[in-house]
Amino acid sequence: MTADTQRKRAMGHVLLLGAGLLVLTVISAASVYLVNMAREDARKVVRTLEVENQISLVQLQLRRAESAQRGYLATLRPDFQADFEQAMTELAPSLTRLSQLISDNPVQRRLIDEMMPLYDQRVEEFRTTMELARSQRMSDAAKIVREGIGRDTMKHLEDLAVRMRAEEDRLFVERTTNADRSQTLAASITGIGSGLVVVLAGIAILLVRRSSHARDLADARLRDSHLNLEATIDERTADLREANDEIQRFAYIVSHDLRSPLVNIMGFTSELEELRGDIFKRIAALSRAQSEAPPAPENATDTAEPALEGADKQLSQDFSEALGFIKSSIGKMDRLISAILNLTREGRREFEPVWIDTRELIEAIVTTVAHQAAEAQAEIRIDALPNIVSDRLALEQIFSNLIDNALKYLKTGVPGEISVRGRTKLGFAIFEISDNGRGIDPKDHQRIFDLFRRAGTQDKPGQGIGLAHVRALVRRLGGTMAVSSELHQGSTFTITLPINWPAGNRKTRT
Amino acid sequence: MSNPVTIIMIEDDEGHARLIERNIRRSGVNNEIIPFTSGTAALNYLFGTDGTGLNHKGSALLILLDLNLPDTTGIDILKRVKENKYLKTTPVVVLTTTDDSHEIKRCYELGCNVYITKPVNYESFANAIRQLGLFFSVIQVPPAAI
């Protein structure tokens, strides 16, 4: 699976989640809004009903007041008057309530504004007639009633009330419809929303299933590639091992084949040397014979160098010198070849990890170099050292090479101080061999580890093999090696080796 | 040597062959030395045209063998000689540059009688060969027969 499709899939998931959230939010908001609207509508409906009720109440009170007035006019009984007063007291709050209820409706307000003075007028008329009746002016009161002004007003009021009721009826119908619509809308929105959520959930399940399928596939592929990788690593390791073996074989064969002609060179040089003796003996004899000198007793000087003179002597010396150079060069070459042979042999030796008391091992080495140390006035100090599991012989070679070097390259005239320290870190043992010797120029730090390369003053015998060998051993033991040194400031060689070197992590050719 | 023992020298390096012969002669051994510079030629001589080694029945041989040969390895020659019923009693002296302990062990396992490493130092070399010559002069070689 490419990264692109993966990103697309992730985007799809995010979008889906977002869409789901959005739908839910919208549904919730819409539901809340619609429910509120429905409640509002319901409240309005209720108010409409209340308005109608209030209108009836006002009319009832007015009618009650009228009948009380009539009763009073007819009988002058005070309980009619009380009745009237009660109707009056109930009329006022009813009117106020009515005007409050319809205050938001301009149509109704206009109607009630029109109504208000009529009511006042009518109440005023009632009071006037009742006042007249009480002061025994019945005829005036009857006259007012007969005039019919009151009836007209009453009619007008009825009209207004009817209009108001009609208005409220209209509002009632409208509001009921509204409430119904809101409820239907709320229900349908909820329904649609639920449907959408279900659809989204379905898509989500589909996507999750698809991506889990993809993940399973990727898992399988990962396992495959892991196996492949391991196979590849095995293959490469085998290749490397083969290449290494090849190099070992190569070095071995080359050094062998180099040795063969060397035997000839050395052999025939020696033969030449013998011939030289014979030749110069004859030359000496011949020159003596020429100069008529008394012949020397042949048998007495047979092995001795014949006495030569002048040019012959020079010739003999040149001959010896040339042969000497040839022989010393052959000797050197032989040592180098032997060194390579030894190295390849070391490279082929199988390591055997054993538990090693490092301090004991180094003390043994120090004992073997005690004589050299005494000669160099050097003191070797061994600190506490971590014990490790490794190859004993290799470790011996590593430490004895380093201690040897430390002793070999001390400053002349300065008592040597050599110390071996050790510590552990993260499963590795770190050993440090430091000296106060002549030190190594930093530019030579790499070079000293190369085969046949040396650094500094060449006043000590050596082939330039020790450190190369040590480093090869340390590497084979799964460790690393480093040097820190300044010229004339002493050197510290640091060796890091695994504390528990596992056996057989490197197959060697036998 | 009492009976005429023939020394078969199988050595590809003519220089080495010459030095060996010279030093053997210097130690006073005058037996016939037949040099071979390749393994194939030596095998042809040793085993004859029929490859059985029958032609050497009854003759006393001593083989000087180098291990590093261009065509066959000395080990193969040693093996074949020691497996042949006529030649198996023939003493074989391995004289070679190889001083690998595995190689030495293998040669002795295969029946080699003496293993000598050629020293580069000529004095040692000459010395070794002369000692070998002395050895030859006292060694009793049985005739190549059953």
XYZ file of C-alpha atoms in Angstrom:
656
model
C 0.000 0.000 0.000
C 1.388 3.377 -0.936
C 1.654 6.229 1.486
C -0.730 8.218 -0.686
C -3.632 5.797 -0.379
C -2.922 5.479 3.307
C -3.155 9.215 3.708
C -6.355 9.225 1.670
C -7.824 6.555 3.893
C -6.908 8.437 7.024
C -8.435 11.575 5.515
C -11.577 9.587 4.734
C -11.828 8.503 8.355
C -11.386 12.030 9.596
C -13.943 13.368 7.139
C -16.395 10.673 8.148
C -15.956 11.462 11.793
C -16.356 15.150 11.056
C -19.493 14.545 9.024
C -20.954 12.400 11.792
C -20.209 15.047 14.361
C -21.678 17.750 12.148
C -24.867 15.791 11.521
C -25.274 15.084 15.212
C -24.705 18.712 16.096
C -27.141 19.921 13.464
C -29.747 17.426 14.578
C -29.315 18.361 18.207
C -29.448 22.050 17.478
C -32.417 21.662 15.171
C -34.199 19.481 17.691
C -33.636 21.933 20.495
C -34.697 24.789 18.272
C -37.783 23.016 16.985
C -38.797 21.798 20.433
C -38.472 25.334 21.698
C -40.478 26.564 18.771
C -43.162 23.960 19.405
C -43.284 24.939 23.043
C -43.545 28.561 22.078
C -46.318 27.747 19.646
C -48.101 25.769 22.312
C -47.724 28.637 24.719
C -49.173 30.978 22.102
C -52.107 28.670 21.560
C -52.700 28.592 25.275
C -52.553 32.370 25.364
C -55.072 32.628 22.569
C -57.408 30.463 24.545
C -56.783 32.577 27.595
C -57.485 35.746 25.642
C -60.792 34.338 24.458
C -61.557 33.294 27.971
C -60.688 36.744 29.255
C -62.856 38.396 26.621
C -65.770 36.251 27.753
C -64.990 37.061 31.348
C -64.982 40.813 30.645
C -68.267 40.556 28.808
C -69.703 38.433 31.544
C -68.709 40.926 34.184
C -70.145 43.740 32.146
C -73.353 41.820 31.665
C -73.410 41.059 35.351
C -72.918 44.748 36.154
C -75.723 45.616 33.743
C -78.113 43.139 35.248
C -77.208 44.356 38.733
C -77.880 47.922 37.602
C -81.206 46.857 36.136
C -82.065 45.026 39.288
C -81.156 47.984 41.374
C -83.125 50.372 39.236
C -86.118 48.108 39.457
C -85.987 47.259 43.154
C -83.458 49.647 44.768
C -82.338 46.776 46.851
C -78.824 47.316 48.237
C -77.692 43.703 47.495
C -77.991 44.553 43.764
C -75.719 47.445 44.401
C -73.248 45.131 46.175
C -73.534 42.763 43.237
C -72.743 45.638 40.896
C -69.720 46.733 42.920
C -68.374 43.180 42.933
C -68.782 42.914 39.166
C -66.980 46.221 38.846
C -64.054 45.084 40.998
C -63.679 41.922 38.939
C -64.072 43.767 35.657
C -61.078 46.038 36.186
C -58.417 43.308 36.675
C -59.956 41.272 33.863
C -59.593 44.209 31.539
C -56.035 44.848 32.656
C -55.202 41.177 32.185
C -56.789 41.215 28.741
C -54.836 44.263 27.654
C -51.660 42.661 28.973
C -52.331 39.450 27.105
C -52.871 41.097 23.776
C -50.202 43.755 24.148
C -48.057 42.066 21.454
C -50.826 42.056 18.877
C -51.388 45.465 17.205
C -54.770 44.452 15.774
C -56.113 43.446 19.146
C -54.560 46.461 20.791
C -56.382 48.764 18.428
C -59.585 46.921 19.191
C -59.090 47.103 22.902
C -58.086 50.749 22.686
C -61.392 51.259 20.989
C -63.077 49.167 23.608
C -61.640 50.838 26.676
C -63.500 54.197 26.457
C -66.679 52.328 25.613
C -66.358 50.327 28.770
C -65.608 53.431 30.774
C -68.562 55.143 29.179
C -70.788 52.220 29.932
C -69.609 51.936 33.537
C -70.053 55.637 33.907
C -73.621 55.284 32.634
C -74.305 52.499 35.126
C -72.982 54.590 37.963
C -74.909 57.663 36.900
C -78.201 55.764 36.654
C -77.654 54.073 39.978
C -76.751 57.371 41.582
C -79.915 58.935 40.192
C -81.949 56.001 41.455
C -80.534 56.292 44.898
C -81.328 59.977 45.073
C -84.912 59.050 44.134
C -84.755 60.429 40.619
C -86.011 57.283 39.018
C -87.426 59.044 36.035
C -84.054 60.516 35.059
C -82.457 57.107 35.426
C -85.194 55.470 33.413
C -84.766 58.135 30.834
C -81.065 57.407 30.481
C -81.776 53.704 30.155
C -84.558 54.325 27.672
C -82.412 56.597 25.569
C -80.677 53.407 24.485
C -77.248 54.984 24.410
C -76.214 52.160 26.720
C -77.581 49.541 24.328
C -75.749 51.002 21.392
C -72.549 51.071 23.372
C -73.232 47.555 24.486
C -73.816 46.474 20.893
C -70.672 48.159 19.809
C -68.808 46.390 22.576
C -70.295 43.073 21.507
C -69.133 43.759 17.994
C -65.642 44.520 19.141
C -65.612 41.413 21.314
C -66.731 39.334 18.385
C -63.965 40.827 16.250
C -61.460 40.198 18.941
C -62.623 36.636 19.291
C -62.493 36.228 15.531
C -58.989 37.551 15.540
C -58.071 35.165 18.315
C -59.756 32.322 16.470
C -57.698 33.134 13.428
C -54.610 33.252 15.613
C -55.620 29.986 17.223
C -55.894 28.237 13.915
C -52.658 29.788 12.710
C -50.810 28.896 15.886
C -52.141 25.381 16.032
C -51.004 24.883 12.460
C -47.642 26.372 13.381
C -47.294 24.097 16.384
C -48.244 21.103 14.278
C -45.753 22.091 11.630
C -42.977 22.565 14.206
C -43.672 19.174 15.682
C -43.763 17.508 12.300
C -40.571 19.310 11.357
C -38.883 18.230 14.603
C -39.969 14.654 14.080
C -38.807 14.589 10.475
C -35.504 16.275 11.296
C -34.894 13.704 14.013
C -35.846 10.964 11.609
C -33.614 12.233 8.819
C -30.773 12.810 11.297
C -31.080 9.314 12.692
C -31.098 7.976 9.165
C -27.969 9.955 8.329
C -26.234 8.742 11.494
C -27.123 5.182 10.607
C -25.787 5.678 7.082
C -22.593 7.257 8.411
C -22.167 4.468 10.912
C -22.584 1.995 8.063
C -19.928 3.761 6.004
C -17.665 3.901 9.046
C -18.046 0.182 9.660
C -17.299 -0.452 6.010
C -14.194 1.721 6.132
C -12.987 0.182 9.381
C -13.452 -3.274 7.955
C -11.635 -2.316 4.801
C -8.743 -0.725 6.677
C -8.479 -3.636 9.069
C -8.314 -5.875 6.039
C -5.579 -3.651 4.645
C -3.783 -3.800 7.982
C -3.948 -7.579 7.981
C -2.499 -7.583 4.497
C 0.252 -5.181 5.533
C 0.924 -7.327 8.585
C 1.332 -10.380 6.419
C 3.566 -8.490 4.048
C 5.634 -7.205 6.952
C 6.052 -10.728 8.251
C 7.075 -11.850 4.784
C 9.577 -9.072 4.376
C 10.891 -9.740 7.845
C 11.506 -13.338 6.885
C 13.006 -12.190 3.610
C 15.243 -9.799 5.462
C 16.464 -12.514 7.746
C 17.132 -14.741 4.787
C 18.967 -11.883 3.105
C 21.015 -11.247 6.225
C 21.893 -14.917 6.457
C 22.864 -14.866 2.828
C 25.000 -11.772 3.249
C 26.605 -13.171 6.360
C 27.443 -16.314 4.475
C 28.834 -14.210 1.630
C 30.910 -12.164 4.025
C 32.155 -15.248 5.733
C 33.077 -16.713 2.401
C 34.822 -13.511 1.373
C 36.691 -13.461 4.646
C 37.704 -17.073 4.233
C 38.760 -16.264 0.714
C 40.969 -13.446 1.961
C 42.459 -15.714 4.592
C 43.147 -18.390 2.025
C 44.512 -15.806 -0.343
C 46.878 -14.370 2.253
C 47.955 -17.842 3.215
C 48.618 -18.992 -0.326
C 50.338 -15.765 -1.311
C 52.618 -15.819 1.673
C 53.401 -19.435 0.959
C 54.124 -18.891 -2.660
C 56.253 -15.891 -1.788
C 58.265 -18.028 0.535
C 59.164 -20.542 -2.120
C 61.221 -18.199 -4.316
C 62.690 -16.718 -1.177
C 64.209 -20.082 -0.335
C 65.860 -20.040 -3.748
C 67.102 -16.487 -3.447
C 68.524 -17.165 -0.032
C 69.957 -20.514 -1.065
C 71.676 -19.330 -4.185
C 72.891 -16.183 -2.466
C 74.583 -18.414 0.046
C 75.942 -20.488 -2.787
C 77.220 -17.280 -4.373
C 78.839 -16.333 -1.107
C 80.684 -19.615 -1.092
C 81.630 -19.114 -4.718
C 82.891 -15.651 -3.848
C 85.263 -17.195 -1.341
C 86.576 -19.595 -3.962
C 86.876 -16.881 -6.632
C 88.801 -14.448 -4.485
C 91.019 -17.196 -3.196
C 91.909 -17.992 -6.783
C 92.392 -14.333 -7.658
C 94.708 -13.962 -4.694
C 96.639 -17.043 -5.711
C 96.878 -15.859 -9.294
C 98.029 -12.354 -8.385
C 100.616 -13.798 -6.038
C 101.827 -16.130 -8.799
C 102.068 -13.127 -11.140
C 104.081 -11.052 -8.688
C 106.368 -14.016 -8.253
C 105.828 -13.901 -4.575
C 106.775 -16.926 -2.570
C 103.825 -19.295 -2.739
C 101.949 -19.437 0.453
C 101.381 -22.826 1.968
C 98.022 -23.665 0.409
C 96.773 -25.999 3.041
C 97.503 -23.597 5.914
C 95.426 -20.688 4.579
C 92.679 -22.720 3.070
C 89.852 -21.328 5.141
C 91.296 -17.934 5.882
C 90.478 -14.894 3.773
C 93.197 -14.609 1.166
C 95.264 -11.469 1.328
C 94.139 -9.153 -1.430
C 95.510 -5.848 -2.524
C 94.253 -2.657 -4.174
C 91.501 -3.028 -6.727
C 90.967 -6.701 -5.888
C 90.343 -5.871 -2.241
C 87.822 -3.180 -3.203
C 86.076 -5.660 -5.490
C 85.882 -8.216 -2.717
C 84.410 -5.653 -0.304
C 81.792 -4.514 -2.848
C 80.866 -8.122 -3.446
C 80.438 -8.751 0.282
C 78.418 -5.598 0.722
C 76.016 -6.511 -2.079
C 75.565 -9.995 -0.728
C 75.030 -8.598 2.760
C 72.222 -6.313 1.562
C 70.596 -9.138 -0.327
C 70.726 -11.409 2.675
C 69.420 -8.831 5.147
C 66.579 -7.946 2.776
C 65.697 -11.573 2.411
C 65.719 -11.923 6.182
C 63.365 -8.990 6.505
C 61.071 -10.275 3.812
C 60.984 -13.649 5.465
C 59.975 -12.077 8.769
C 57.193 -10.121 7.091
C 55.891 -13.175 5.324
C 56.016 -15.139 8.552
C 54.072 -12.358 10.201
C 51.364 -12.486 7.535
C 51.246 -16.235 7.866
C 50.845 -15.950 11.616
C 48.115 -13.388 11.220
C 46.182 -15.536 8.783
C 46.666 -18.468 11.095
C 45.281 -16.374 13.956
C 42.395 -15.378 11.759
C 41.580 -19.015 11.217
C 41.880 -20.076 14.806
C 38.571 -20.883 16.437
C 37.898 -18.877 19.569
C 36.674 -20.566 22.672
C 34.893 -18.325 25.154
C 35.719 -19.114 28.765
C 35.295 -17.236 32.011
C 38.458 -15.238 32.598
C 39.799 -13.684 35.781
C 41.187 -10.648 33.985
C 43.355 -9.486 36.864
C 45.009 -12.866 37.167
C 45.617 -12.955 33.421
C 47.257 -9.542 33.390
C 49.306 -10.302 36.484
C 50.688 -13.350 34.679
C 51.643 -11.174 31.712
C 53.280 -8.647 34.016
C 55.339 -11.449 35.572
C 56.657 -12.488 32.168
C 57.753 -8.924 31.373
C 59.117 -8.254 34.867
C 62.691 -8.333 33.568
C 62.032 -5.762 30.852
C 60.117 -3.629 33.327
C 63.021 -3.672 35.762
C 65.388 -2.685 32.949
C 63.212 0.228 31.971
C 62.674 1.180 35.640
C 58.975 0.900 34.952
C 56.231 0.163 37.402
C 53.074 -1.559 36.242
C 49.992 -0.888 38.293
C 46.854 -3.002 37.950
C 43.563 -1.569 39.186
C 40.370 -3.488 39.793
C 39.320 -5.085 36.524
C 36.004 -6.555 35.432
C 36.064 -10.255 34.665
C 34.739 -11.289 31.294
C 33.863 -14.293 29.194
C 36.105 -14.363 26.139
C 38.898 -16.251 24.433
C 41.823 -16.612 26.824
C 44.624 -16.830 24.278
C 43.347 -13.851 22.306
C 43.037 -11.797 25.462
C 46.553 -12.752 26.499
C 47.884 -11.663 23.143
C 45.985 -8.391 23.262
C 47.202 -7.385 26.705
C 50.735 -8.657 26.354
C 51.134 -6.772 23.077
C 49.891 -3.563 24.632
C 51.954 -3.897 27.818
C 54.964 -4.830 25.702
C 54.475 -1.726 23.602
C 54.070 0.448 26.679
C 57.363 -0.885 28.059
C 59.106 -0.661 24.706
C 58.255 2.941 23.939
C 58.954 4.644 27.245
C 60.852 7.927 27.365
C 64.507 7.293 27.894
C 65.653 8.342 31.333
C 62.161 8.692 32.724
C 60.909 5.941 35.068
C 57.946 4.319 33.401
C 54.501 4.333 34.895
C 52.102 1.939 33.280
C 48.598 1.378 34.572
C 45.842 -0.983 33.599
C 42.335 0.138 34.515
C 38.953 -1.344 33.887
C 35.258 -0.582 34.194
C 31.970 -1.824 32.791
C 29.331 -0.049 30.802
C 26.148 -1.395 29.204
C 27.312 -4.985 28.906
C 30.798 -4.032 27.792
C 34.029 -4.122 29.715
C 36.321 -1.189 29.037
C 40.041 -1.630 29.651
C 42.543 1.170 29.540
C 46.279 0.677 29.326
C 48.064 3.966 29.817
C 51.704 4.882 30.021
C 53.828 7.995 30.445
C 55.928 7.117 27.444
C 56.875 8.965 24.312
C 53.313 9.143 23.007
C 52.035 9.055 19.458
C 51.474 11.982 17.159
C 47.696 12.268 16.486
C 48.339 12.111 12.752
C 49.752 8.621 13.265
C 46.826 7.330 15.332
C 45.279 5.522 12.383
C 48.556 4.432 10.890
C 49.805 2.515 13.909
C 46.952 0.052 13.471
C 47.965 -0.724 9.886
C 49.967 -3.805 9.105
C 53.746 -3.186 8.835
C 53.341 0.484 9.760
C 55.046 2.119 12.709
C 55.250 5.626 14.037
C 57.796 7.798 15.768
C 61.523 7.198 16.129
C 62.437 3.799 14.720
C 64.937 2.837 17.391
C 63.302 -0.380 18.539
C 63.112 -3.681 16.699
C 59.707 -4.644 15.378
C 57.732 -5.463 12.276
C 54.744 -3.168 12.779
C 52.438 -6.072 13.393
C 51.513 -5.942 17.077
C 48.746 -3.344 16.992
C 47.305 -4.585 13.712
C 47.117 -7.996 15.253
C 45.612 -6.678 18.487
C 42.974 -4.745 16.663
C 42.073 -7.740 14.500
C 41.710 -9.842 17.649
C 39.602 -7.231 19.440
C 37.313 -6.998 16.436
C 36.951 -10.727 16.241
C 36.010 -10.736 19.916
C 33.212 -8.314 19.089
C 34.930 -5.286 20.559
C 36.476 -1.994 19.527
C 39.788 -0.363 20.161
C 40.932 3.234 20.310
C 43.980 5.252 21.192
C 44.326 8.687 22.726
C 47.772 10.147 22.829
C 49.898 13.224 22.300
C 53.540 13.278 21.379
C 55.672 13.136 24.567
C 52.539 12.935 26.713
C 52.108 9.198 27.031
C 49.425 7.053 25.442
C 46.209 5.405 26.504
C 44.851 2.457 24.601
C 41.189 1.751 25.258
C 39.744 -1.658 24.552
C 36.025 -2.284 24.727
C 35.008 -5.921 24.837
C 31.620 -7.540 25.423
C 31.454 -8.877 28.974
C 29.756 -12.022 27.822
C 31.063 -12.873 24.397
C 28.771 -15.550 22.913
C 30.367 -18.592 21.396
C 30.032 -19.386 17.752
C 28.786 -15.998 16.587
C 31.483 -16.262 14.005
C 32.151 -19.454 12.200
C 35.753 -19.942 11.255
C 37.195 -22.230 8.765
C 38.946 -25.275 10.252
C 73.355 -47.163 1.035
C 73.665 -50.853 0.750
C 71.193 -51.515 -2.042
C 70.755 -49.075 -4.898
C 67.912 -46.916 -3.699
C 66.532 -44.471 -6.210
C 65.484 -41.108 -4.842
C 62.398 -39.685 -6.559
C 62.358 -35.941 -6.070
C 59.020 -34.297 -6.829
C 59.656 -30.567 -6.672
C 58.186 -27.991 -9.056
C 60.720 -25.290 -8.193
C 63.885 -26.056 -10.095
C 65.918 -23.849 -7.797
C 64.769 -25.766 -4.776
C 65.450 -29.025 -6.594
C 68.971 -27.901 -7.395
C 69.674 -26.788 -3.832
C 68.285 -30.002 -2.415
C 70.296 -32.150 -4.777
C 73.480 -30.204 -4.123
C 73.172 -30.509 -0.379
C 72.295 -34.176 -0.538
C 75.387 -34.759 -2.617
C 77.471 -32.736 -0.155
C 76.435 -35.100 2.617
C 77.960 -37.927 0.597
C 74.867 -39.586 -0.765
C 75.515 -40.686 -4.305
C 72.311 -42.503 -5.128
C 70.497 -41.799 -8.325
C 68.129 -38.846 -7.969
C 65.299 -38.607 -10.494
C 63.765 -35.128 -10.410
C 60.200 -34.367 -11.465
C 58.856 -30.828 -11.745
C 55.214 -31.759 -11.970
C 52.948 -34.123 -10.104
C 51.574 -35.685 -13.279
C 55.015 -36.651 -14.593
C 55.929 -38.111 -11.204
C 52.695 -40.097 -11.017
C 53.252 -41.402 -14.550
C 56.688 -42.580 -13.569
C 55.621 -44.068 -10.232
C 52.537 -45.887 -11.415
C 53.617 -46.646 -14.945
C 51.467 -46.545 -18.050
C 48.966 -49.044 -16.618
C 48.617 -47.044 -13.411
C 49.214 -50.007 -11.121
C 52.799 -49.341 -10.020
C 53.672 -52.884 -11.018
C 56.803 -51.767 -12.897
C 58.465 -50.789 -9.606
C 57.839 -54.159 -8.004
C 61.011 -55.169 -6.230
C 62.870 -51.874 -6.688
C 63.818 -49.700 -3.732
C 62.498 -46.143 -3.928
C 62.536 -43.137 -1.647
C 60.230 -40.216 -2.400
C 61.036 -36.580 -1.640
C 57.778 -34.721 -1.996
C 56.829 -31.059 -2.156
C 53.209 -30.324 -1.258
C 52.658 -27.206 -3.365
C 52.641 -28.446 -6.914
C 51.068 -26.689 -9.863
C 49.026 -29.593 -11.268
C 48.207 -31.912 -8.367
C 48.690 -31.469 -4.673
C 51.434 -33.384 -2.908
C 48.766 -34.708 -0.563
C 47.131 -36.525 -3.500
C 50.401 -38.078 -4.539
C 51.096 -39.143 -0.954
C 47.640 -40.668 -0.693
C 47.967 -42.599 -3.919
C 51.431 -43.867 -3.068
C 50.324 -45.055 0.356
C 47.235 -46.724 -1.103
C 49.159 -48.608 -3.779
C 50.056 -52.143 -2.753
C 53.490 -52.045 -4.425
C 54.499 -48.583 -3.336
C 53.013 -48.305 0.119
C 56.212 -49.404 1.856
C 58.204 -46.701 0.080
C 59.350 -44.066 2.560
C 57.981 -40.611 1.745
C 59.737 -37.497 2.966
C 57.578 -34.420 2.673
C 59.769 -31.384 2.169
C 57.738 -28.254 1.785
C 57.304 -24.605 2.764
C 53.988 -25.294 4.476
C 54.301 -25.362 8.259
C 50.594 -25.414 8.956
C 49.913 -27.858 11.772
C 46.744 -29.168 10.111
C 48.703 -29.959 6.975
C 51.458 -31.683 8.919
C 48.981 -33.763 10.842
C 47.172 -34.730 7.669
C 50.397 -35.855 5.998
C 51.335 -38.097 8.913
C 47.800 -39.473 8.969
C 48.151 -40.387 5.320
C 51.348 -42.285 6.047
C 54.113 -39.792 5.407
C 57.342 -40.911 7.120
C 59.102 -37.592 7.648
C 57.819 -34.052 7.379
C 60.366 -31.278 6.947
C 59.622 -27.573 6.584
C 61.954 -25.744 4.250
C 63.622 -22.994 6.260
C 64.299 -19.762 4.402
C 67.528 -19.403 6.313
C 69.941 -21.124 4.005
C 72.244 -22.438 6.686
C 69.334 -24.186 8.334
C 68.117 -25.378 4.978
C 71.437 -26.782 3.945
C 71.837 -28.291 7.360
C 68.421 -29.927 7.226
C 69.102 -31.415 3.815
C 72.503 -32.702 4.873
C 70.953 -34.316 7.911
C 68.389 -35.790 5.574
C 71.275 -37.108 3.471
C 72.764 -38.711 6.571
C 69.361 -40.144 7.307
C 69.218 -41.527 3.796
C 72.585 -43.181 4.221
C 71.418 -45.175 7.241
C 67.797 -45.745 6.390
C 66.798 -49.237 5.342
C 64.485 -49.113 2.385
C 62.509 -52.209 1.605
C 61.981 -53.089 -2.014
C 58.620 -52.044 -3.344
C 56.840 -55.344 -3.097
C 54.116 -56.994 -1.096
